[in-house]
Amino acid sequence: MSRNRIKRTSRFVLCAFVLSLSAVRATPEVTLDDLRKLEIICFVPSHLPEGFRLQRVDITFDELHEEFDDIKHQLPLYSIVYSNDPQRGATFSIESAREGIGDRNIMPDEENAEETEIKTPLGPMYLIYRPKGKEGRKIEILTNWVEDENMKAEKAKDPQGHPILGRFHGFSAAGITLAEFQKIVDSLHPVNSNPETAPAAAGKTSALKIHPKVFNMIDCWISDSESPVVTEINLDAVEKNGNQFNTDDVKPDGEWTRSPTPESKEGFMRYRVLESKGNHYKVEYQENGGGTLTTASIIEFEIEKRNIRRDGKPVTIRVLRVSSYNQK
């Protein structure tokens, strides 16, 4: 494959977390549990070649520059290294960048390198590797930068804006085959999610069946300031009240579940699942009234059963109970 088929990104490097594969060592101070505490998406594999173990996790925070004075938010970056031998073994590593990324598809020994494109649940990945040939273990494998869903959403909202939660992710390996590399990247998922139920990572439609209007009830009006407005909703009533919650216009849209707004067919209400574990969910909800403004919020909730009295009789209902709300 010729080099002009490889996607390039030419913006100036402001912040990338670059990890040296020659210095693989354990860092007990930082673990995967620390990544789970971050708001950003951090990818981890659920499959690794035999003998591979976690060797190192690092977290840094990007410094704010003058042009970011309006940002009152931590800007974390992360990196991870797995290896079957901390000193001389094969490795698989992940690094992240927030803005102004350069080209990862560069190798010093270009004459002995080869390029290809592979399909993954995160989208197409463009690889460069050496030595040439599809078979055998590779001295080095590098992917292009991959945008996560937060980055895509922030760029869609403001192409000239500075990303807050969005990140680019780069994947590298040494001493493994292309087939092994494919299996690893196929298993990547956000660290906070179950790999079997991670639609944001796998590009699958969410299994959560809730009308987007439910999240509209949680958000306040644009002209108001206090959210969440509603913190508990009877999902049994939502399912039965077809006039108020018309499901005919609710459609899957990639990883989003979407419906038009009552005010305008040009507008939309939509949500996507960021995390799910048991009865706990974390979603991003977006709303657009038909103009240029799209509002967004991150909502966490549990789906539970509770007992109430209706018309004097005890009944059990299924409710959505909000546990966390953050406006983006």
mmCIF file of N, CA and C in Angstrom, residues 76-195:
data_model
loop_
_atom_site.group_PDB
_atom_site.id
_atom_site.type_symbol
_atom_site.label_atom_id
_atom_site.label_comp_id
_atom_site.label_asym_id
_atom_site.label_seq_id
_atom_site.Cartn_x
_atom_site.Cartn_y
_atom_site.Cartn_z
ATOM 1 N N PRO A 76 -6.551 15.321 31.653
ATOM 2 C CA PRO A 76 -5.665 14.166 31.827
ATOM 3 C C PRO A 76 -5.313 13.479 30.512
ATOM 4 N N LEU A 77 -4.148 12.857 30.496
ATOM 5 C CA LEU A 77 -3.694 11.970 29.429
ATOM 6 C C LEU A 77 -3.243 10.673 30.095
ATOM 7 N N TYR A 78 -3.308 9.573 29.365
ATOM 8 C CA TYR A 78 -2.936 8.293 29.963
ATOM 9 C C TYR A 78 -2.099 7.477 28.989
ATOM 10 N N SER A 79 -1.368 6.519 29.518
ATOM 11 C CA SER A 79 -0.661 5.547 28.690
ATOM 12 C C SER A 79 -0.572 4.232 29.454
ATOM 13 N N ILE A 80 -0.484 3.136 28.704
ATOM 14 C CA ILE A 80 -0.450 1.793 29.288
ATOM 15 C C ILE A 80 0.550 0.948 28.501
ATOM 16 N N VAL A 81 1.275 0.080 29.190
ATOM 17 C CA VAL A 81 2.165 -0.878 28.535
ATOM 18 C C VAL A 81 1.896 -2.281 29.079
ATOM 19 N N TYR A 82 1.737 -3.232 28.165
ATOM 20 C CA TYR A 82 1.664 -4.653 28.500
ATOM 21 C C TYR A 82 2.883 -5.336 27.885
ATOM 22 N N SER A 83 3.394 -6.379 28.551
ATOM 23 C CA SER A 83 4.556 -7.080 28.017
ATOM 24 C C SER A 83 4.612 -8.498 28.573
ATOM 25 N N ASN A 84 5.323 -9.375 27.860
ATOM 26 C CA ASN A 84 5.559 -10.722 28.394
ATOM 27 C C ASN A 84 6.924 -10.829 29.065
ATOM 28 N N ASP A 85 7.692 -9.731 29.042
ATOM 29 C CA ASP A 85 8.983 -9.677 29.727
ATOM 30 C C ASP A 85 9.356 -8.208 29.880
ATOM 31 N N PRO A 86 9.420 -7.681 31.103
ATOM 32 C CA PRO A 86 9.691 -6.258 31.298
ATOM 33 C C PRO A 86 11.020 -5.787 30.722
ATOM 34 N N GLN A 87 11.967 -6.678 30.506
ATOM 35 C CA GLN A 87 13.289 -6.260 30.044
ATOM 36 C C GLN A 87 13.443 -6.347 28.528
ATOM 37 N N ARG A 88 13.156 -7.522 27.938
ATOM 38 C CA ARG A 88 13.443 -7.702 26.513
ATOM 39 C C ARG A 88 12.264 -8.323 25.762
ATOM 40 N N GLY A 89 11.080 -8.292 26.349
ATOM 41 C CA GLY A 89 9.967 -9.025 25.768
ATOM 42 C C GLY A 89 9.183 -8.256 24.725
ATOM 43 N N ALA A 90 8.164 -8.931 24.191
ATOM 44 C CA ALA A 90 7.227 -8.305 23.266
ATOM 45 C C ALA A 90 6.331 -7.351 24.051
ATOM 46 N N THR A 91 5.803 -6.337 23.378
ATOM 47 C CA THR A 91 5.003 -5.321 24.057
ATOM 48 C C THR A 91 3.775 -4.946 23.242
ATOM 49 N N PHE A 92 2.755 -4.474 23.949
ATOM 50 C CA PHE A 92 1.621 -3.767 23.353
ATOM 51 C C PHE A 92 1.377 -2.545 24.222
ATOM 52 N N SER A 93 1.270 -1.379 23.604
ATOM 53 C CA SER A 93 1.131 -0.158 24.394
ATOM 54 C C SER A 93 0.078 0.766 23.794
ATOM 55 N N ILE A 94 -0.441 1.629 24.658
ATOM 56 C CA ILE A 94 -1.452 2.622 24.281
ATOM 57 C C ILE A 94 -0.981 3.976 24.785
ATOM 58 N N GLU A 95 -1.080 4.989 23.950
ATOM 59 C CA GLU A 95 -0.797 6.352 24.376
ATOM 60 C C GLU A 95 -1.951 7.249 23.949
ATOM 61 N N SER A 96 -2.060 8.414 24.560
ATOM 62 C CA SER A 96 -3.167 9.316 24.247
ATOM 63 C C SER A 96 -2.648 10.723 24.019
ATOM 64 N N ALA A 97 -3.450 11.503 23.305
ATOM 65 C CA ALA A 97 -3.137 12.901 23.034
ATOM 66 C C ALA A 97 -4.441 13.673 22.993
ATOM 67 N N ARG A 98 -4.367 14.951 23.299
ATOM 68 C CA ARG A 98 -5.591 15.745 23.370
ATOM 69 C C ARG A 98 -5.768 16.672 22.183
ATOM 70 N N GLU A 99 -4.690 17.235 21.685
ATOM 71 C CA GLU A 99 -4.829 18.249 20.646
ATOM 72 C C GLU A 99 -3.521 18.397 19.885
ATOM 73 N N GLY A 100 -3.630 18.785 18.620
ATOM 74 C CA GLY A 100 -2.451 19.092 17.834
ATOM 75 C C GLY A 100 -1.561 17.904 17.588
ATOM 76 N N ILE A 101 -2.144 16.767 17.255
ATOM 77 C CA ILE A 101 -1.364 15.544 17.105
ATOM 78 C C ILE A 101 -0.534 15.569 15.829
ATOM 79 N N GLY A 102 0.571 14.864 15.850
ATOM 80 C CA GLY A 102 1.399 14.681 14.668
ATOM 81 C C GLY A 102 1.180 13.298 14.085
ATOM 82 N N ASP A 103 2.032 12.907 13.176
ATOM 83 C CA ASP A 103 1.892 11.646 12.455
ATOM 84 C C ASP A 103 2.562 10.518 13.227
ATOM 85 N N ARG A 104 1.822 9.440 13.514
ATOM 86 C CA ARG A 104 2.409 8.272 14.174
ATOM 87 C C ARG A 104 2.954 7.268 13.168
ATOM 88 N N ASN A 105 2.533 7.385 11.884
ATOM 89 C CA ASN A 105 2.894 6.378 10.885
ATOM 90 C C ASN A 105 4.255 6.674 10.262
ATOM 91 N N ILE A 106 5.266 6.804 11.097
ATOM 92 C CA ILE A 106 6.614 7.098 10.624
ATOM 93 C C ILE A 106 7.582 6.112 11.274
ATOM 94 N N MET A 107 8.452 5.521 10.466
ATOM 95 C CA MET A 107 9.487 4.628 10.977
ATOM 96 C C MET A 107 10.824 5.017 10.375
ATOM 97 N N PRO A 108 11.906 4.878 11.134
ATOM 98 C CA PRO A 108 13.217 5.266 10.612
ATOM 99 C C PRO A 108 13.667 4.399 9.436
ATOM 100 N N ASP A 109 13.306 3.118 9.467
ATOM 101 C CA ASP A 109 13.715 2.180 8.418
ATOM 102 C C ASP A 109 12.578 2.019 7.416
ATOM 103 N N GLU A 110 12.252 3.095 6.687
ATOM 104 C CA GLU A 110 11.086 3.094 5.802
ATOM 105 C C GLU A 110 11.207 2.077 4.676
ATOM 106 N N GLU A 111 12.403 1.850 4.193
ATOM 107 C CA GLU A 111 12.574 0.926 3.069
ATOM 108 C C GLU A 111 12.194 -0.496 3.447
ATOM 109 N N ASN A 112 12.293 -0.818 4.724
ATOM 110 C CA ASN A 112 11.954 -2.160 5.186
ATOM 111 C C ASN A 112 10.563 -2.215 5.813
ATOM 112 N N ALA A 113 9.805 -1.107 5.706
ATOM 113 C CA ALA A 113 8.481 -1.027 6.326
ATOM 114 C C ALA A 113 7.385 -1.199 5.281
ATOM 115 N N GLU A 114 6.215 -1.584 5.765
ATOM 116 C CA GLU A 114 5.060 -1.809 4.898
ATOM 117 C C GLU A 114 3.821 -1.255 5.596
ATOM 118 N N GLU A 115 2.830 -0.855 4.808
ATOM 119 C CA GLU A 115 1.624 -0.254 5.363
ATOM 120 C C GLU A 115 0.395 -1.034 4.950
ATOM 121 N N THR A 116 -0.632 -0.961 5.790
ATOM 122 C CA THR A 116 -1.893 -1.623 5.479
ATOM 123 C C THR A 116 -3.002 -0.952 6.264
ATOM 124 N N GLU A 117 -4.227 -1.342 5.992
ATOM 125 C CA GLU A 117 -5.393 -0.864 6.732
ATOM 126 C C GLU A 117 -6.157 -2.063 7.259
ATOM 127 N N ILE A 118 -6.577 -1.999 8.518
ATOM 128 C CA ILE A 118 -7.369 -3.079 9.102
ATOM 129 C C ILE A 118 -8.686 -2.514 9.617
ATOM 130 N N LYS A 119 -9.696 -3.353 9.659
ATOM 131 C CA LYS A 119 -10.995 -2.956 10.205
ATOM 132 C C LYS A 119 -11.062 -3.386 11.661
ATOM 133 N N THR A 120 -11.546 -2.485 12.520
ATOM 134 C CA THR A 120 -11.668 -2.772 13.947
ATOM 135 C C THR A 120 -12.992 -2.207 14.451
ATOM 136 N N PRO A 121 -13.444 -2.613 15.640
ATOM 137 C CA PRO A 121 -14.662 -2.022 16.211
ATOM 138 C C PRO A 121 -14.552 -0.521 16.445
ATOM 139 N N LEU A 122 -13.331 0.011 16.536
ATOM 140 C CA LEU A 122 -13.144 1.452 16.712
ATOM 141 C C LEU A 122 -13.100 2.188 15.382
ATOM 142 N N GLY A 123 -13.231 1.461 14.282
ATOM 143 C CA GLY A 123 -13.136 2.058 12.955
ATOM 144 C C GLY A 123 -11.872 1.593 12.254
ATOM 145 N N PRO A 124 -11.644 2.065 11.021
ATOM 146 C CA PRO A 124 -10.437 1.661 10.296
ATOM 147 C C PRO A 124 -9.177 2.131 11.018
ATOM 148 N N MET A 125 -8.173 1.274 11.032
ATOM 149 C CA MET A 125 -6.866 1.651 11.571
ATOM 150 C C MET A 125 -5.831 1.484 10.470
ATOM 151 N N TYR A 126 -4.996 2.502 10.315
ATOM 152 C CA TYR A 126 -3.923 2.468 9.332
ATOM 153 C C TYR A 126 -2.630 2.110 10.049
ATOM 154 N N LEU A 127 -1.969 1.058 9.572
ATOM 155 C CA LEU A 127 -0.779 0.536 10.238
ATOM 156 C C LEU A 127 0.456 0.735 9.376
ATOM 157 N N ILE A 128 1.584 0.897 10.040
ATOM 158 C CA ILE A 128 2.883 0.739 9.411
ATOM 159 C C ILE A 128 3.663 -0.232 10.285
ATOM 160 N N TYR A 129 4.394 -1.154 9.665
ATOM 161 C CA TYR A 129 5.101 -2.172 10.436
ATOM 162 C C TYR A 129 6.367 -2.587 9.692
ATOM 163 N N ARG A 130 7.279 -3.170 10.447
ATOM 164 C CA ARG A 130 8.502 -3.725 9.870
ATOM 165 C C ARG A 130 8.895 -4.975 10.643
ATOM 166 N N PRO A 131 9.505 -5.944 9.920
ATOM 167 C CA PRO A 131 9.830 -5.958 8.495
ATOM 168 C C PRO A 131 8.592 -6.204 7.630
ATOM 169 N N LYS A 132 8.769 -6.092 6.314
ATOM 170 C CA LYS A 132 7.677 -6.294 5.378
ATOM 171 C C LYS A 132 7.160 -7.732 5.439
ATOM 172 N N GLY A 133 5.923 -7.904 4.931
ATOM 173 C CA GLY A 133 5.330 -9.235 4.896
ATOM 174 C C GLY A 133 4.240 -9.393 5.933
ATOM 175 N N LYS A 134 3.194 -10.136 5.582
ATOM 176 C CA LYS A 134 2.059 -10.323 6.483
ATOM 177 C C LYS A 134 2.339 -11.339 7.582
ATOM 178 N N GLU A 135 3.305 -12.201 7.380
ATOM 179 C CA GLU A 135 3.570 -13.271 8.342
ATOM 180 C C GLU A 135 4.741 -12.912 9.254
ATOM 181 N N GLY A 136 4.836 -13.638 10.355
ATOM 182 C CA GLY A 136 5.981 -13.496 11.245
ATOM 183 C C GLY A 136 5.835 -12.375 12.255
ATOM 184 N N ARG A 137 6.676 -12.420 13.271
ATOM 185 C CA ARG A 137 6.659 -11.396 14.315
ATOM 186 C C ARG A 137 7.299 -10.116 13.793
ATOM 187 N N LYS A 138 6.734 -8.997 14.210
ATOM 188 C CA LYS A 138 7.190 -7.706 13.720
ATOM 189 C C LYS A 138 8.063 -7.001 14.758
ATOM 190 N N ILE A 139 9.088 -6.341 14.253
ATOM 191 C CA ILE A 139 9.941 -5.547 15.138
ATOM 192 C C ILE A 139 9.144 -4.393 15.730
ATOM 193 N N GLU A 140 8.246 -3.833 14.911
ATOM 194 C CA GLU A 140 7.461 -2.684 15.366
ATOM 195 C C GLU A 140 6.175 -2.593 14.560
ATOM 196 N N ILE A 141 5.079 -2.248 15.238
ATOM 197 C CA ILE A 141 3.785 -1.981 14.603
ATOM 198 C C ILE A 141 3.250 -0.681 15.189
ATOM 199 N N LEU A 142 2.843 0.243 14.330
ATOM 200 C CA LEU A 142 2.282 1.516 14.778
ATOM 201 C C LEU A 142 0.964 1.775 14.059
ATOM 202 N N THR A 143 -0.031 2.296 14.785
ATOM 203 C CA THR A 143 -1.279 2.725 14.150
ATOM 204 C C THR A 143 -1.284 4.243 14.009
ATOM 205 N N ASN A 144 -2.208 4.729 13.178
ATOM 206 C CA ASN A 144 -2.500 6.155 13.184
ATOM 207 C C ASN A 144 -3.256 6.503 14.468
ATOM 208 N N TRP A 145 -3.462 7.791 14.727
ATOM 209 C CA TRP A 145 -4.272 8.213 15.868
ATOM 210 C C TRP A 145 -5.738 7.884 15.605
ATOM 211 N N VAL A 146 -6.434 7.442 16.640
ATOM 212 C CA VAL A 146 -7.851 7.095 16.549
ATOM 213 C C VAL A 146 -8.642 8.024 17.461
ATOM 214 N N GLU A 147 -9.673 8.681 16.923
ATOM 215 C CA GLU A 147 -10.524 9.561 17.725
ATOM 216 C C GLU A 147 -11.523 8.740 18.525
ATOM 217 N N ASP A 148 -11.723 9.098 19.807
ATOM 218 C CA ASP A 148 -12.790 8.447 20.555
ATOM 219 C C ASP A 148 -14.099 9.209 20.347
ATOM 220 N N GLU A 149 -15.182 8.679 20.904
ATOM 221 C CA GLU A 149 -16.498 9.267 20.659
ATOM 222 C C GLU A 149 -16.631 10.649 21.287
ATOM 223 N N ASN A 150 -15.960 10.889 22.411
ATOM 224 C CA ASN A 150 -15.989 12.227 23.001
ATOM 225 C C ASN A 150 -15.345 13.247 22.070
ATOM 226 N N MET A 151 -14.235 12.868 21.450
ATOM 227 C CA MET A 151 -13.554 13.766 20.521
ATOM 228 C C MET A 151 -14.445 14.068 19.317
ATOM 229 N N LYS A 152 -15.084 13.036 18.778
ATOM 230 C CA LYS A 152 -15.966 13.241 17.627
ATOM 231 C C LYS A 152 -17.115 14.181 17.976
ATOM 232 N N ALA A 153 -17.690 13.997 19.167
ATOM 233 C CA ALA A 153 -18.815 14.838 19.581
ATOM 234 C C ALA A 153 -18.381 16.284 19.786
ATOM 235 N N GLU A 154 -17.209 16.488 20.402
ATOM 236 C CA GLU A 154 -16.740 17.852 20.648
ATOM 237 C C GLU A 154 -16.370 18.556 19.347
ATOM 238 N N LYS A 155 -15.769 17.829 18.408
ATOM 239 C CA LYS A 155 -15.419 18.428 17.121
ATOM 240 C C LYS A 155 -16.665 18.752 16.309
ATOM 241 N N ALA A 156 -17.698 17.905 16.426
ATOM 242 C CA ALA A 156 -18.949 18.178 15.715
ATOM 243 C C ALA A 156 -19.638 19.411 16.291
ATOM 244 N N LYS A 157 -19.525 19.582 17.602
ATOM 245 C CA LYS A 157 -20.158 20.716 18.267
ATOM 246 C C LYS A 157 -19.424 22.017 17.976
ATOM 247 N N ASP A 158 -18.086 21.962 17.960
ATOM 248 C CA ASP A 158 -17.277 23.164 17.714
ATOM 249 C C ASP A 158 -15.956 22.740 17.083
ATOM 250 N N PRO A 159 -15.883 22.737 15.733
ATOM 251 C CA PRO A 159 -14.662 22.270 15.053
ATOM 252 C C PRO A 159 -13.410 23.050 15.439
ATOM 253 N N GLN A 160 -13.564 24.311 15.855
ATOM 254 C CA GLN A 160 -12.412 25.130 16.219
ATOM 255 C C GLN A 160 -12.146 25.145 17.724
ATOM 256 N N GLY A 161 -12.981 24.456 18.486
ATOM 257 C CA GLY A 161 -12.839 24.477 19.935
ATOM 258 C C GLY A 161 -11.713 23.580 20.423
ATOM 259 N N HIS A 162 -11.355 23.750 21.693
ATOM 260 C CA HIS A 162 -10.323 22.926 22.322
ATOM 261 C C HIS A 162 -10.998 21.759 23.039
ATOM 262 N N PRO A 163 -10.631 20.523 22.734
ATOM 263 C CA PRO A 163 -11.292 19.371 23.357
ATOM 264 C C PRO A 163 -11.061 19.317 24.865
ATOM 265 N N ILE A 164 -12.109 18.938 25.579
ATOM 266 C CA ILE A 164 -12.028 18.793 27.027
ATOM 267 C C ILE A 164 -11.965 17.312 27.401
ATOM 268 N N LEU A 165 -12.967 16.546 26.979
ATOM 269 C CA LEU A 165 -13.003 15.115 27.279
ATOM 270 C C LEU A 165 -12.511 14.263 26.115
ATOM 271 N N GLY A 166 -12.536 14.802 24.914
ATOM 272 C CA GLY A 166 -12.125 14.040 23.741
ATOM 273 C C GLY A 166 -10.628 13.766 23.725
ATOM 274 N N ARG A 167 -10.263 12.569 23.265
ATOM 275 C CA ARG A 167 -8.859 12.194 23.166
ATOM 276 C C ARG A 167 -8.598 11.425 21.870
ATOM 277 N N PHE A 168 -7.343 11.526 21.402
ATOM 278 C CA PHE A 168 -6.830 10.645 20.367
ATOM 279 C C PHE A 168 -6.083 9.507 21.059
ATOM 280 N N HIS A 169 -6.152 8.313 20.464
ATOM 281 C CA HIS A 169 -5.501 7.144 21.053
ATOM 282 C C HIS A 169 -4.620 6.489 19.994
ATOM 283 N N GLY A 170 -3.393 6.170 20.375
ATOM 284 C CA GLY A 170 -2.460 5.511 19.474
ATOM 285 C C GLY A 170 -2.036 4.166 20.043
ATOM 286 N N PHE A 171 -1.911 3.165 19.172
ATOM 287 C CA PHE A 171 -1.612 1.804 19.609
ATOM 288 C C PHE A 171 -0.330 1.319 18.934
ATOM 289 N N SER A 172 0.535 0.688 19.712
ATOM 290 C CA SER A 172 1.835 0.239 19.224
ATOM 291 C C SER A 172 2.118 -1.166 19.738
ATOM 292 N N ALA A 173 2.991 -1.869 19.031
ATOM 293 C CA ALA A 173 3.387 -3.206 19.471
ATOM 294 C C ALA A 173 4.773 -3.521 18.949
ATOM 295 N N ALA A 174 5.415 -4.480 19.591
ATOM 296 C CA ALA A 174 6.715 -4.989 19.154
ATOM 297 C C ALA A 174 6.798 -6.458 19.523
ATOM 298 N N GLY A 175 7.344 -7.267 18.604
ATOM 299 C CA GLY A 175 7.575 -8.673 18.897
ATOM 300 C C GLY A 175 6.366 -9.572 18.757
ATOM 301 N N ILE A 176 5.272 -9.085 18.139
ATOM 302 C CA ILE A 176 4.093 -9.927 17.927
ATOM 303 C C ILE A 176 3.727 -9.915 16.445
ATOM 304 N N THR A 177 2.819 -10.804 16.041
ATOM 305 C CA THR A 177 2.398 -10.883 14.647
ATOM 306 C C THR A 177 1.251 -9.910 14.387
ATOM 307 N N LEU A 178 0.972 -9.672 13.110
ATOM 308 C CA LEU A 178 -0.165 -8.827 12.746
ATOM 309 C C LEU A 178 -1.478 -9.460 13.196
ATOM 310 N N ALA A 179 -1.562 -10.784 13.131
ATOM 311 C CA ALA A 179 -2.780 -11.474 13.566
ATOM 312 C C ALA A 179 -3.010 -11.273 15.063
ATOM 313 N N GLU A 180 -1.934 -11.345 15.860
ATOM 314 C CA GLU A 180 -2.066 -11.103 17.296
ATOM 315 C C GLU A 180 -2.462 -9.654 17.563
ATOM 316 N N PHE A 181 -1.878 -8.732 16.806
ATOM 317 C CA PHE A 181 -2.211 -7.320 16.972
ATOM 318 C C PHE A 181 -3.691 -7.088 16.668
ATOM 319 N N GLN A 182 -4.203 -7.717 15.606
ATOM 320 C CA GLN A 182 -5.613 -7.575 15.246
ATOM 321 C C GLN A 182 -6.518 -8.045 16.380
ATOM 322 N N LYS A 183 -6.192 -9.178 16.991
ATOM 323 C CA LYS A 183 -7.013 -9.702 18.082
ATOM 324 C C LYS A 183 -7.034 -8.741 19.272
ATOM 325 N N ILE A 184 -5.890 -8.124 19.549
ATOM 326 C CA ILE A 184 -5.828 -7.197 20.684
ATOM 327 C C ILE A 184 -6.702 -5.977 20.427
ATOM 328 N N VAL A 185 -6.535 -5.338 19.255
ATOM 329 C CA VAL A 185 -7.294 -4.103 19.000
ATOM 330 C C VAL A 185 -8.781 -4.396 18.832
ATOM 331 N N ASP A 186 -9.126 -5.603 18.388
ATOM 332 C CA ASP A 186 -10.542 -5.973 18.300
ATOM 333 C C ASP A 186 -11.185 -6.066 19.683
ATOM 334 N N SER A 187 -10.370 -6.277 20.723
ATOM 335 C CA SER A 187 -10.906 -6.451 22.079
ATOM 336 C C SER A 187 -10.892 -5.163 22.896
ATOM 337 N N LEU A 188 -10.436 -4.047 22.316
ATOM 338 C CA LEU A 188 -10.335 -2.800 23.074
ATOM 339 C C LEU A 188 -11.709 -2.296 23.501
ATOM 340 N N HIS A 189 -11.784 -1.787 24.720
ATOM 341 C CA HIS A 189 -13.032 -1.240 25.248
ATOM 342 C C HIS A 189 -12.683 -0.242 26.343
ATOM 343 N N PRO A 190 -13.592 0.699 26.662
ATOM 344 C CA PRO A 190 -13.317 1.636 27.754
ATOM 345 C C PRO A 190 -13.102 0.903 29.068
ATOM 346 N N VAL A 191 -12.169 1.377 29.871
ATOM 347 C CA VAL A 191 -11.797 0.680 31.102
ATOM 348 C C VAL A 191 -12.971 0.574 32.064
ATOM 349 N N ASN A 192 -13.928 1.502 31.989
ATOM 350 C CA ASN A 192 -15.069 1.478 32.899
ATOM 351 C C ASN A 192 -16.198 0.576 32.445
ATOM 352 N N SER A 193 -16.076 -0.041 31.286
ATOM 353 C CA SER A 193 -17.187 -0.818 30.754
ATOM 354 C C SER A 193 -16.856 -2.297 30.718
ATOM 355 N N ASN A 194 -17.913 -3.099 30.675
ATOM 356 C CA ASN A 194 -17.774 -4.529 30.441
ATOM 357 C C ASN A 194 -17.543 -4.734 28.951
ATOM 358 N N PRO A 195 -16.497 -5.458 28.531
ATOM 359 C CA PRO A 195 -16.239 -5.624 27.105
ATOM 360 C C PRO A 195 -17.385 -6.266 26.346
#
